[in-house]
PDB file of C-alpha atoms and ligand atoms in Angstrom:
ATOM      1  CA  UNK A   1     130.414  65.635 149.356  1.00 80.00           C
ATOM      2  CA  UNK A   2     131.915  64.216 146.159  1.00 80.00           C
ATOM      3  CA  UNK A   3     130.349  60.786 146.773  1.00 83.00           C
ATOM      4  CA  UNK A   4     126.871  62.322 146.729  1.00 92.00           C
ATOM      5  CA  UNK A   5     127.568  63.667 143.238  1.00 96.00           C
ATOM      6  CA  UNK A   6     127.801  60.125 141.898  1.00 97.00           C
ATOM      7  CA  UNK A   7     125.337  58.364 144.189  1.00 98.00           C
ATOM      8  CA  UNK A   8     122.241  56.715 142.696  1.00 98.00           C
ATOM      9  CA  UNK A   9     120.789  55.751 146.079  1.00 98.00           C
ATOM     10  CA  UNK A  10     117.007  55.414 145.882  1.00 96.00           C
ATOM     11  CA  UNK A  11     116.918  55.716 142.100  1.00 98.00           C
ATOM     12  CA  UNK A  12     115.222  53.254 139.735  1.00 98.00           C
ATOM     13  CA  UNK A  13     117.171  52.545 136.544  1.00 99.00           C
ATOM     14  CA  UNK A  14     115.691  50.809 133.493  1.00 99.00           C
ATOM     15  CA  UNK A  15     118.357  49.443 131.152  1.00 99.00           C
ATOM     16  CA  UNK A  16     116.901  48.081 127.940  1.00 99.00           C
ATOM     17  CA  UNK A  17     118.746  44.991 126.708  1.00 98.00           C
ATOM     18  CA  UNK A  18     120.534  44.826 130.043  1.00 98.00           C
ATOM     19  CA  UNK A  19     121.059  41.036 130.247  1.00 98.00           C
ATOM     20  CA  UNK A  20     124.695  41.039 129.151  1.00 98.00           C
ATOM     21  CA  UNK A  21     127.241  43.096 127.255  1.00 98.00           C
ATOM     22  CA  UNK A  22     127.310  46.875 127.543  1.00 98.00           C
ATOM     23  CA  UNK A  23     123.862  47.144 129.140  1.00 98.00           C
ATOM     24  CA  UNK A  24     124.806  44.702 131.873  1.00 98.00           C
ATOM     25  CA  UNK A  25     128.052  46.557 132.645  1.00 98.00           C
ATOM     26  CA  UNK A  26     126.184  49.855 132.903  1.00 98.00           C
ATOM     27  CA  UNK A  27     123.482  48.343 135.137  1.00 98.00           C
ATOM     28  CA  UNK A  28     126.143  46.743 137.373  1.00 98.00           C
ATOM     29  CA  UNK A  29     127.791  50.133 137.852  1.00 98.00           C
ATOM     30  CA  UNK A  30     124.441  51.723 138.679  1.00 98.00           C
ATOM     31  CA  UNK A  31     123.683  48.979 141.206  1.00 98.00           C
ATOM     32  CA  UNK A  32     127.053  49.587 142.911  1.00 98.00           C
ATOM     33  CA  UNK A  33     126.087  53.282 143.124  1.00 98.00           C
ATOM     34  CA  UNK A  34     122.847  52.319 144.885  1.00 98.00           C
ATOM     35  CA  UNK A  35     120.261  52.159 142.109  1.00 98.00           C
ATOM     36  CA  UNK A  36     117.471  49.588 141.847  1.00 98.00           C
ATOM     37  CA  UNK A  37     117.977  47.761 138.530  1.00 98.00           C
ATOM     38  CA  UNK A  38     115.289  46.830 136.035  1.00 98.00           C
ATOM     39  CA  UNK A  39     116.069  45.439 132.599  1.00 98.00           C
ATOM     40  CA  UNK A  40     114.260  43.935 129.635  1.00 98.00           C
ATOM     41  CA  UNK A  41     115.086  41.789 126.620  1.00 98.00           C
ATOM     42  CA  UNK A  42     112.949  40.427 123.811  1.00 98.00           C
ATOM     43  CA  UNK A  43     113.458  36.773 124.805  1.00 98.00           C
ATOM     44  CA  UNK A  44     112.698  34.931 128.062  1.00 98.00           C
ATOM     45  CA  UNK A  45     115.921  32.943 127.823  1.00 98.00           C
ATOM     46  CA  UNK A  46     117.937  36.150 127.668  1.00 98.00           C
ATOM     47  CA  UNK A  47     116.066  37.613 130.629  1.00 98.00           C
ATOM     48  CA  UNK A  48     116.767  34.395 132.548  1.00 98.00           C
ATOM     49  CA  UNK A  49     120.447  34.585 131.572  1.00 98.00           C
ATOM     50  CA  UNK A  50     120.580  38.163 132.809  1.00 98.00           C
ATOM     51  CA  UNK A  51     118.834  37.358 136.101  1.00 98.00           C
ATOM     52  CA  UNK A  52     121.354  34.585 136.763  1.00 98.00           C
ATOM     53  CA  UNK A  53     124.248  36.985 136.110  1.00 98.00           C
ATOM     54  CA  UNK A  54     122.846  39.686 138.379  1.00 98.00           C
ATOM     55  CA  UNK A  55     122.264  37.127 141.131  1.00 98.00           C
ATOM     56  CA  UNK A  56     125.811  35.802 140.752  1.00 98.00           C
ATOM     57  CA  UNK A  57     127.069  39.378 141.128  1.00 98.00           C
ATOM     58  CA  UNK A  58     124.925  39.908 144.229  1.00 98.00           C
ATOM     59  CA  UNK A  59     122.686  42.416 142.460  1.00 98.00           C
ATOM     60  CA  UNK A  60     118.911  42.423 143.044  1.00 95.00           C
ATOM     61  CA  UNK A  61     117.479  43.056 139.573  1.00 98.00           C
ATOM     62  CA  UNK A  62     114.092  42.598 137.982  1.00 98.00           C
ATOM     63  CA  UNK A  63     113.898  41.425 134.384  1.00 98.00           C
ATOM     64  CA  UNK A  64     111.005  41.547 131.955  1.00 98.00           C
ATOM     65  CA  UNK A  65     110.380  40.227 128.454  1.00 98.00           C
ATOM     66  CA  UNK A  66     109.596  43.246 126.308  1.00 98.00           C
ATOM     67  CA  UNK A  67     110.389  43.960 122.652  1.00 98.00           C
ATOM     68  CA  UNK A  68     111.330  47.637 122.714  1.00 98.00           C
ATOM     69  CA  UNK A  69     109.867  48.157 119.237  1.00 98.00           C
ATOM     70  CA  UNK A  70     106.322  47.359 120.434  1.00 98.00           C
ATOM     71  CA  UNK A  71     104.848  50.543 121.883  1.00 98.00           C
ATOM     72  CA  UNK A  72     101.917  48.843 123.655  1.00 98.00           C
ATOM     73  CA  UNK A  73     104.244  46.331 125.299  1.00 98.00           C
ATOM     74  CA  UNK A  74     106.689  49.097 126.279  1.00 98.00           C
ATOM     75  CA  UNK A  75     103.923  51.169 127.860  1.00 98.00           C
ATOM     76  CA  UNK A  76     102.798  48.078 129.808  1.00 98.00           C
ATOM     77  CA  UNK A  77     106.411  47.463 130.914  1.00 98.00           C
ATOM     78  CA  UNK A  78     106.751  51.029 132.210  1.00 98.00           C
ATOM     79  CA  UNK A  79     103.431  50.772 134.096  1.00 98.00           C
ATOM     80  CA  UNK A  80     104.446  47.414 135.575  1.00 98.00           C
ATOM     81  CA  UNK A  81     107.858  48.721 136.659  1.00 98.00           C
ATOM     82  CA  UNK A  82     106.280  51.788 138.251  1.00 97.00           C
ATOM     83  CA  UNK A  83     103.868  49.530 140.155  1.00 97.00           C
ATOM     84  CA  UNK A  84     106.335  46.794 141.170  1.00 97.00           C
ATOM     85  CA  UNK A  85     109.554  48.797 141.670  1.00 97.00           C
ATOM     86  CA  UNK A  86     108.813  52.505 141.448  1.00 97.00           C
ATOM     87  CA  UNK A  87     108.916  55.410 138.961  1.00 98.00           C
ATOM     88  CA  UNK A  88     111.823  55.277 136.500  1.00 98.00           C
ATOM     89  CA  UNK A  89     114.457  57.903 137.317  1.00 98.00           C
ATOM     90  CA  UNK A  90     117.103  56.743 134.837  1.00 99.00           C
ATOM     91  CA  UNK A  91     116.503  55.253 131.398  1.00 99.00           C
ATOM     92  CA  UNK A  92     119.327  53.710 129.370  1.00 99.00           C
ATOM     93  CA  UNK A  93     118.265  53.016 125.779  1.00 99.00           C
ATOM     94  CA  UNK A  94     120.835  50.275 125.261  1.00 98.00           C
ATOM     95  CA  UNK A  95     118.961  47.501 123.403  1.00 98.00           C
ATOM     96  CA  UNK A  96     120.266  47.306 119.875  1.00 98.00           C
ATOM     97  CA  UNK A  97     121.009  45.108 116.899  1.00 98.00           C
ATOM     98  CA  UNK A  98     123.260  45.303 113.867  1.00 98.00           C
ATOM     99  CA  UNK A  99     123.039  43.615 110.483  1.00 98.00           C
ATOM    100  CA  UNK A 100     126.291  43.721 108.484  1.00 98.00           C
ATOM    101  CA  UNK A 101     125.167  43.538 104.836  1.00 98.00           C
ATOM    102  CA  UNK A 102     126.367  45.572 101.809  1.00 98.00           C
ATOM    103  CA  UNK A 103     123.669  48.227 101.330  1.00 98.00           C
ATOM    104  CA  UNK A 104     122.754  47.274  97.787  1.00 98.00           C
ATOM    105  CA  UNK A 105     122.232  43.672  98.968  1.00 98.00           C
ATOM    106  CA  UNK A 106     120.241  44.581 102.066  1.00 98.00           C
ATOM    107  CA  UNK A 107     116.492  43.984 102.061  1.00 98.00           C
ATOM    108  CA  UNK A 108     114.196  46.826 103.045  1.00 98.00           C
ATOM    109  CA  UNK A 109     112.891  44.559 105.820  1.00 98.00           C
ATOM    110  CA  UNK A 110     116.391  44.161 107.286  1.00 98.00           C
ATOM    111  CA  UNK A 111     117.060  47.906 106.999  1.00 99.00           C
ATOM    112  CA  UNK A 112     113.738  48.723 108.649  1.00 98.00           C
ATOM    113  CA  UNK A 113     114.310  46.232 111.510  1.00 98.00           C
ATOM    114  CA  UNK A 114     117.642  47.824 112.441  1.00 99.00           C
ATOM    115  CA  UNK A 115     116.092  51.314 112.319  1.00 99.00           C
ATOM    116  CA  UNK A 116     113.152  49.998 114.390  1.00 99.00           C
ATOM    117  CA  UNK A 117     115.276  48.595 117.211  1.00 98.00           C
ATOM    118  CA  UNK A 118     118.121  51.126 117.213  1.00 99.00           C
ATOM    119  CA  UNK A 119     116.206  54.368 116.574  1.00 99.00           C
ATOM    120  CA  UNK A 120     112.425  53.975 116.773  1.00 99.00           C
ATOM    121  CA  UNK A 121     112.639  52.042 120.049  1.00 99.00           C
ATOM    122  CA  UNK A 122     114.600  54.736 121.958  1.00 99.00           C
ATOM    123  CA  UNK A 123     111.835  57.140 120.827  1.00 99.00           C
ATOM    124  CA  UNK A 124     109.128  54.709 122.024  1.00 99.00           C
ATOM    125  CA  UNK A 125     110.715  54.017 125.418  1.00 99.00           C
ATOM    126  CA  UNK A 126     111.683  57.649 126.041  1.00 99.00           C
ATOM    127  CA  UNK A 127     108.152  58.765 125.134  1.00 98.00           C
ATOM    128  CA  UNK A 128     106.796  56.264 127.663  1.00 98.00           C
ATOM    129  CA  UNK A 129     108.964  57.430 130.588  1.00 98.00           C
ATOM    130  CA  UNK A 130     109.214  61.221 130.062  1.00 98.00           C
ATOM    131  CA  UNK A 131     105.690  62.174 131.301  1.00 98.00           C
ATOM    132  CA  UNK A 132     106.341  60.552 134.687  1.00 98.00           C
ATOM    133  CA  UNK A 133     109.805  62.150 134.865  1.00 98.00           C
ATOM    134  CA  UNK A 134     108.194  65.565 134.255  1.00 98.00           C
ATOM    135  CA  UNK A 135     105.640  64.933 137.031  1.00 98.00           C
ATOM    136  CA  UNK A 136     108.431  64.058 139.460  1.00 97.00           C
ATOM    137  CA  UNK A 137     110.637  67.018 138.624  1.00 98.00           C
ATOM    138  CA  UNK A 138     113.223  65.451 136.364  1.00 98.00           C
ATOM    139  CA  UNK A 139     115.131  62.395 135.180  1.00 98.00           C
ATOM    140  CA  UNK A 140     118.060  61.069 133.188  1.00 99.00           C
ATOM    141  CA  UNK A 141     117.993  59.489 129.729  1.00 99.00           C
ATOM    142  CA  UNK A 142     121.153  57.948 128.303  1.00 99.00           C
ATOM    143  CA  UNK A 143     121.069  56.776 124.679  1.00 99.00           C
ATOM    144  CA  UNK A 144     123.720  54.292 123.624  1.00 99.00           C
ATOM    145  CA  UNK A 145     125.083  55.722 120.406  1.00 98.00           C
ATOM    146  CA  UNK A 146     128.173  54.530 118.522  1.00 98.00           C
ATOM    147  CA  UNK A 147     131.232  55.404 116.433  1.00 98.00           C
ATOM    148  CA  UNK A 148     128.655  55.048 113.674  1.00 98.00           C
ATOM    149  CA  UNK A 149     126.855  58.093 115.013  1.00 98.00           C
ATOM    150  CA  UNK A 150     129.797  59.956 113.433  1.00 98.00           C
ATOM    151  CA  UNK A 151     131.436  57.620 110.915  1.00 98.00           C
ATOM    152  CA  UNK A 152     130.409  55.196 108.183  1.00 98.00           C
ATOM    153  CA  UNK A 153     131.925  51.984 106.972  1.00 97.00           C
ATOM    154  CA  UNK A 154     130.993  49.261 104.544  1.00 97.00           C
ATOM    155  CA  UNK A 155     128.047  46.935 105.377  1.00 98.00           C
ATOM    156  CA  UNK A 156     126.585  48.963 108.273  1.00 98.00           C
ATOM    157  CA  UNK A 157     124.328  51.456 106.433  1.00 98.00           C
ATOM    158  CA  UNK A 158     121.192  50.759 108.492  1.00 98.00           C
ATOM    159  CA  UNK A 159     123.097  50.785 111.786  1.00 98.00           C
ATOM    160  CA  UNK A 160     124.922  54.037 110.969  1.00 98.00           C
ATOM    161  CA  UNK A 161     121.669  55.688 109.863  1.00 99.00           C
ATOM    162  CA  UNK A 162     120.017  54.581 113.106  1.00 99.00           C
ATOM    163  CA  UNK A 163     122.874  55.622 115.389  1.00 99.00           C
ATOM    164  CA  UNK A 164     123.254  58.944 113.560  1.00 99.00           C
ATOM    165  CA  UNK A 165     119.556  59.520 114.088  1.00 99.00           C
ATOM    166  CA  UNK A 166     119.870  58.493 117.725  1.00 99.00           C
ATOM    167  CA  UNK A 167     122.503  61.215 118.201  1.00 99.00           C
ATOM    168  CA  UNK A 168     120.033  63.815 116.940  1.00 99.00           C
ATOM    169  CA  UNK A 169     117.094  62.312 118.868  1.00 99.00           C
ATOM    170  CA  UNK A 170     119.293  62.698 121.967  1.00 99.00           C
ATOM    171  CA  UNK A 171     119.886  66.374 121.210  1.00 99.00           C
ATOM    172  CA  UNK A 172     116.207  66.930 120.516  1.00 98.00           C
ATOM    173  CA  UNK A 173     114.996  65.315 123.729  1.00 99.00           C
ATOM    174  CA  UNK A 174     117.527  67.490 125.572  1.00 99.00           C
ATOM    175  CA  UNK A 175     116.196  70.563 123.778  1.00 98.00           C
ATOM    176  CA  UNK A 176     112.499  69.776 124.246  1.00 98.00           C
ATOM    177  CA  UNK A 177     112.556  68.556 127.875  1.00 98.00           C
ATOM    178  CA  UNK A 178     115.562  70.262 129.436  1.00 98.00           C
ATOM    179  CA  UNK A 179     113.260  72.799 131.083  1.00 98.00           C
ATOM    180  CA  UNK A 180     111.711  69.939 133.103  1.00 98.00           C
ATOM    181  CA  UNK A 181     115.109  69.044 134.582  1.00 98.00           C
ATOM    182  CA  UNK A 182     115.446  66.053 132.252  1.00 99.00           C
ATOM    183  CA  UNK A 183     118.990  65.520 131.011  1.00 99.00           C
ATOM    184  CA  UNK A 184     119.249  63.419 127.862  1.00 99.00           C
ATOM    185  CA  UNK A 185     122.756  62.527 126.758  1.00 99.00           C
ATOM    186  CA  UNK A 186     124.373  59.899 124.587  1.00 99.00           C
ATOM    187  CA  UNK A 187     127.221  57.549 125.371  1.00 99.00           C
ATOM    188  CA  UNK A 188     129.222  56.513 122.321  1.00 98.00           C
ATOM    189  CA  UNK A 189     131.195  53.330 122.871  1.00 98.00           C
ATOM    190  CA  UNK A 190     134.081  52.645 120.533  1.00 98.00           C
ATOM    191  CA  UNK A 191     134.731  49.045 119.504  1.00 98.00           C
ATOM    192  CA  UNK A 192     133.834  46.951 122.546  1.00 98.00           C
ATOM    193  CA  UNK A 193     134.431  43.202 122.960  1.00 97.00           C
ATOM    194  CA  UNK A 194     130.873  41.882 123.252  1.00 97.00           C
ATOM    195  CA  UNK A 195     128.757  39.231 121.526  1.00 95.00           C
ATOM    196  CA  UNK A 196     127.712  41.860 118.988  1.00 96.00           C
ATOM    197  CA  UNK A 197     131.300  42.343 117.779  1.00 96.00           C
ATOM    198  CA  UNK A 198     132.424  38.740 118.237  1.00 96.00           C
ATOM    199  CA  UNK A 199     132.279  38.067 114.457  1.00 95.00           C
ATOM    200  CA  UNK A 200     134.792  40.907 113.947  1.00 96.00           C
ATOM    201  CA  UNK A 201     137.287  39.336 116.351  1.00 96.00           C
ATOM    202  CA  UNK A 202     137.087  35.664 115.418  1.00 95.00           C
ATOM    203  CA  UNK A 203     140.494  33.992 115.154  1.00 94.00           C
ATOM    204  CA  UNK A 204     141.331  32.885 111.613  1.00 94.00           C
ATOM    205  CA  UNK A 205     141.844  29.219 110.678  1.00 94.00           C
ATOM    206  CA  UNK A 206     145.608  29.686 111.024  1.00 95.00           C
ATOM    207  CA  UNK A 207     145.145  31.156 114.521  1.00 94.00           C
ATOM    208  CA  UNK A 208     145.878  34.712 113.380  1.00 94.00           C
ATOM    209  CA  UNK A 209     143.789  37.722 114.338  1.00 93.00           C
ATOM    210  CA  UNK A 210     140.716  38.604 112.244  1.00 95.00           C
ATOM    211  CA  UNK A 211     141.794  41.359 109.790  1.00 95.00           C
ATOM    212  CA  UNK A 212     139.123  43.684 111.238  1.00 96.00           C
ATOM    213  CA  UNK A 213     140.456  43.008 114.741  1.00 96.00           C
ATOM    214  CA  UNK A 214     143.934  44.154 113.656  1.00 94.00           C
ATOM    215  CA  UNK A 215     142.403  47.111 111.803  1.00 95.00           C
ATOM    216  CA  UNK A 216     140.533  48.372 114.857  1.00 96.00           C
ATOM    217  CA  UNK A 217     143.567  48.038 117.075  1.00 95.00           C
ATOM    218  CA  UNK A 218     145.547  50.095 114.527  1.00 95.00           C
ATOM    219  CA  UNK A 219     142.807  52.764 114.492  1.00 96.00           C
ATOM    220  CA  UNK A 220     142.566  53.005 118.273  1.00 96.00           C
ATOM    221  CA  UNK A 221     145.232  55.105 120.082  1.00 96.00           C
ATOM    222  CA  UNK A 222     144.646  52.929 123.175  1.00 94.00           C
ATOM    223  CA  UNK A 223     145.695  50.015 120.887  1.00 95.00           C
ATOM    224  CA  UNK A 224     143.038  47.702 122.277  1.00 97.00           C
ATOM    225  CA  UNK A 225     139.347  46.836 122.029  1.00 98.00           C
ATOM    226  CA  UNK A 226     137.217  48.324 124.769  1.00 98.00           C
ATOM    227  CA  UNK A 227     135.665  46.206 127.487  1.00 98.00           C
ATOM    228  CA  UNK A 228     132.051  46.720 128.590  1.00 98.00           C
ATOM    229  CA  UNK A 229     133.321  47.819 132.009  1.00 98.00           C
ATOM    230  CA  UNK A 230     135.154  50.748 130.342  1.00 98.00           C
ATOM    231  CA  UNK A 231     131.701  52.301 130.003  1.00 98.00           C
ATOM    232  CA  UNK A 232     130.791  52.042 133.691  1.00 98.00           C
ATOM    233  CA  UNK A 233     132.332  55.334 134.864  1.00 98.00           C
ATOM    234  CA  UNK A 234     131.125  57.502 131.961  1.00 98.00           C
ATOM    235  CA  UNK A 235     127.627  55.979 132.188  1.00 98.00           C
ATOM    236  CA  UNK A 236     127.514  56.594 135.950  1.00 98.00           C
ATOM    237  CA  UNK A 237     128.532  60.222 135.359  1.00 98.00           C
ATOM    238  CA  UNK A 238     125.658  60.684 132.895  1.00 98.00           C
ATOM    239  CA  UNK A 239     123.127  59.119 135.305  1.00 98.00           C
ATOM    240  CA  UNK A 240     124.182  61.095 138.395  1.00 98.00           C
ATOM    241  CA  UNK A 241     123.903  64.603 139.841  1.00 98.00           C
ATOM    242  CA  UNK A 242     127.434  65.170 138.521  1.00 98.00           C
ATOM    243  CA  UNK A 243     125.974  65.723 135.033  1.00 98.00           C
ATOM    244  CA  UNK A 244     122.922  67.844 135.979  1.00 98.00           C
ATOM    245  CA  UNK A 245     124.095  70.677 133.701  1.00 98.00           C
ATOM    246  CA  UNK A 246     125.209  68.385 130.867  1.00 98.00           C
ATOM    247  CA  UNK A 247     122.490  68.018 128.239  1.00 98.00           C
ATOM    248  CA  UNK A 248     122.424  66.916 124.614  1.00 98.00           C
ATOM    249  CA  UNK A 249     126.030  65.753 124.792  1.00 98.00           C
ATOM    250  CA  UNK A 250     127.379  62.576 123.217  1.00 98.00           C
ATOM    251  CA  UNK A 251     130.161  61.269 125.449  1.00 99.00           C
ATOM    252  CA  UNK A 252     132.426  59.085 123.312  1.00 98.00           C
ATOM    253  CA  UNK A 253     134.192  56.276 125.161  1.00 98.00           C
ATOM    254  CA  UNK A 254     136.345  55.039 122.302  1.00 98.00           C
ATOM    255  CA  UNK A 255     139.992  54.917 123.359  1.00 98.00           C
ATOM    256  CA  UNK A 256     140.600  57.862 121.033  1.00 98.00           C
ATOM    257  CA  UNK A 257     139.360  56.458 117.706  1.00 98.00           C
ATOM    258  CA  UNK A 258     137.449  59.607 116.729  1.00 98.00           C
ATOM    259  CA  UNK A 259     140.506  61.782 117.434  1.00 98.00           C
ATOM    260  CA  UNK A 260     142.949  59.704 115.401  1.00 97.00           C
ATOM    261  CA  UNK A 261     143.760  59.834 111.671  1.00 93.00           C
ATOM    262  CA  UNK A 262     145.706  56.581 111.935  1.00 90.00           C
ATOM    263  CA  UNK A 263     149.351  55.535 112.076  1.00 85.00           C
ATOM    264  CA  UNK A 264     151.400  56.532 109.028  1.00 85.00           C
ATOM    265  CA  UNK A 265     152.623  53.535 107.012  1.00 80.00           C
ATOM    266  CA  UNK A 266     156.367  52.844 107.432  1.00 80.00           C
TER     267      UNK A 266
HETATM  268  P1  NAP B 301     124.577  42.663 122.466  1.00 72.67           P
HETATM  269  O1  NAP B 301     125.634  41.939 123.200  1.00 72.67           O
HETATM  270  O2  NAP B 301     124.134  42.198 121.110  1.00 72.67           O
HETATM  271  O3  NAP B 301     123.269  42.808 123.424  1.00 72.67           O
HETATM  272  C1  NAP B 301     122.144  43.434 122.914  1.00 72.67           C
HETATM  273  C2  NAP B 301     121.052  43.359 123.952  1.00 72.67           C
HETATM  274  O4  NAP B 301     119.880  43.989 123.442  1.00 72.67           O
HETATM  275  C3  NAP B 301     120.668  41.921 124.311  1.00 72.67           C
HETATM  276  O5  NAP B 301     120.363  41.843 125.697  1.00 72.67           O
HETATM  277  C4  NAP B 301     119.391  41.703 123.493  1.00 72.67           C
HETATM  278  O6  NAP B 301     118.585  40.711 124.097  1.00 72.67           O
HETATM  279  C5  NAP B 301     118.774  43.101 123.566  1.00 72.67           C
HETATM  280  N1  NAP B 301     117.812  43.362 122.474  1.00 72.67           N
HETATM  281  C6  NAP B 301     118.033  43.258 121.148  1.00 72.67           C
HETATM  282  N2  NAP B 301     116.899  43.539 120.474  1.00 72.67           N
HETATM  283  C7  NAP B 301     115.950  43.827 121.410  1.00 72.67           C
HETATM  284  C8  NAP B 301     114.577  44.196 121.337  1.00 72.67           C
HETATM  285  N3  NAP B 301     113.938  44.318 120.163  1.00 72.67           N
HETATM  286  N4  NAP B 301     113.905  44.407 122.494  1.00 72.67           N
HETATM  287  C9  NAP B 301     114.544  44.294 123.687  1.00 72.67           C
HETATM  288  N5  NAP B 301     115.846  43.959 123.822  1.00 72.67           N
HETATM  289  C10 NAP B 301     116.535  43.729 122.685  1.00 72.67           C
HETATM  290  O7  NAP B 301     124.997  44.191 122.249  1.00 72.67           O
HETATM  291  P2  NAP B 301     126.139  45.086 122.913  1.00 72.67           P
HETATM  292  O8  NAP B 301     127.404  44.946 122.149  1.00 72.67           O
HETATM  293  O9  NAP B 301     126.123  44.897 124.394  1.00 72.67           O
HETATM  294  O10 NAP B 301     125.567  46.540 122.532  1.00 72.67           O
HETATM  295  C11 NAP B 301     124.605  47.171 123.363  1.00 72.67           C
HETATM  296  C12 NAP B 301     124.323  48.528 122.732  1.00 72.67           C
HETATM  297  O11 NAP B 301     125.565  49.203 122.525  1.00 72.67           O
HETATM  298  C13 NAP B 301     123.670  48.441 121.359  1.00 72.67           C
HETATM  299  O12 NAP B 301     122.780  49.534 121.209  1.00 72.67           O
HETATM  300  C14 NAP B 301     124.846  48.602 120.396  1.00 72.67           C
HETATM  301  O13 NAP B 301     124.425  49.141 119.150  1.00 72.67           O
HETATM  302  C15 NAP B 301     125.678  49.585 121.151  1.00 72.67           C
HETATM  303  N6  NAP B 301     127.101  49.637 120.805  1.00 72.67           N
HETATM  304  C16 NAP B 301     127.846  48.490 120.853  1.00 72.67           C
HETATM  305  C17 NAP B 301     129.225  48.604 120.579  1.00 72.67           C
HETATM  306  C18 NAP B 301     130.141  47.408 120.594  1.00 72.67           C
HETATM  307  O14 NAP B 301     131.269  47.536 120.079  1.00 72.67           O
HETATM  308  N7  NAP B 301     129.739  46.275 121.133  1.00 72.67           N
HETATM  309  C19 NAP B 301     129.787  49.841 120.302  1.00 72.67           C
HETATM  310  C20 NAP B 301     128.956  50.971 120.243  1.00 72.67           C
HETATM  311  C21 NAP B 301     127.614  50.849 120.524  1.00 72.67           C
HETATM  312  P3  NAP B 301     117.513  39.889 123.172  1.00 72.67           P
HETATM  313  O15 NAP B 301     118.239  39.508 121.919  1.00 72.67           O
HETATM  314  O16 NAP B 301     117.091  38.724 123.991  1.00 72.67           O
HETATM  315  O17 NAP B 301     116.385  40.819 122.916  1.00 72.67           O
HETATM  316  C1  GCO B 302     130.802  47.332 113.240  1.00 72.67           C
HETATM  317  C2  GCO B 302     130.679  47.286 114.728  1.00 72.67           C
HETATM  318  C3  GCO B 302     130.456  48.681 115.285  1.00 72.67           C
HETATM  319  C4  GCO B 302     130.259  48.618 116.769  1.00 72.67           C
HETATM  320  C5  GCO B 302     130.057  49.960 117.351  1.00 72.67           C
HETATM  321  C6  GCO B 302     131.198  50.902 117.100  1.00 72.67           C
HETATM  322  O1  GCO B 302     130.363  46.366 112.593  1.00 72.67           O
HETATM  323  O2  GCO B 302     131.348  48.324 112.752  1.00 72.67           O
HETATM  324  O3  GCO B 302     129.644  46.425 115.130  1.00 72.67           O
HETATM  325  O4  GCO B 302     129.369  49.273 114.663  1.00 72.67           O
HETATM  326  O5  GCO B 302     129.142  47.860 117.089  1.00 72.67           O
HETATM  327  O6  GCO B 302     128.845  50.513 117.002  1.00 72.67           O
HETATM  328  O7  GCO B 302     130.991  52.039 117.910  1.00 72.67           O
END
């Protein structure tokens, strides 16, 4: 039955940074497909915000404070989840930050922090959940990559380096653990209207669009910013039986940006 292909009934999904934005949209889709939802953020107030949103959407979710860059805390989180909810069948490495600073003006500390959250943390969390997945005969890992896994632009050197590395970490986890029926794939959102990109869409003093806002719309064949819910279907595909023979793939959900050279000037 086609429904069974996309069902997550009885599965436990951990979505890092799943309080709002892209992580929340992915978790909501998983809940609708039957999964039990667990999420974490680095701040109690964000966890509380997420819990209120899940409750308002009629979703039973458990939230934990856990900085994904702290291996000891992550290992404790995984043990707690396994005890309180059950073994983790689906991991979405979604938690992420960006710092938009010209590279030559960026401090090493800022560069390292972005790499720590966006690249080292997916390693840390994946390393914590894979042994249990192997014991249970398999699992799904979805790493949230980016246009910057493929492209650069000014001021995002640390983020692009991290997301480019995350693409290759995805391929390596797929290569190293595919034989244990673990599928590790990436999802690559285009430019999505979330709090993270809000500065790029702020209306100008005269009420006009932010120049970057207009730029992205011109570079996107779909001629719009993505919404977090645009990721729901592709993320569900990567978490379900439907993708059991898909491994090491980065599924770009970008409205066509990566395919498009841009509109010729008139
Ligand atoms: P967002 O709105 O900024 O949300 C980020 C989430 O990650 C928050 O819940 C945040 O909560 C959590 N987080 C940040 N640092 C953390 C840490 N050290 N430990 C645990 N949780 C942490 O971001 P978003 O736009 O939804 O993006 C989510 C993911 O998609 C990120 O990996 C981002 O790089 C990626 N992405 C975004 C876009 C886009 O256009 N928006 C496009 C491509 C890829 P706390 O701050 O409370 O920890
Ligand atoms: C930026 C944006 C992008 C998006 C996303 C694109 O400053 O260029 O924040 O990096 O977050 O990663 O896929």
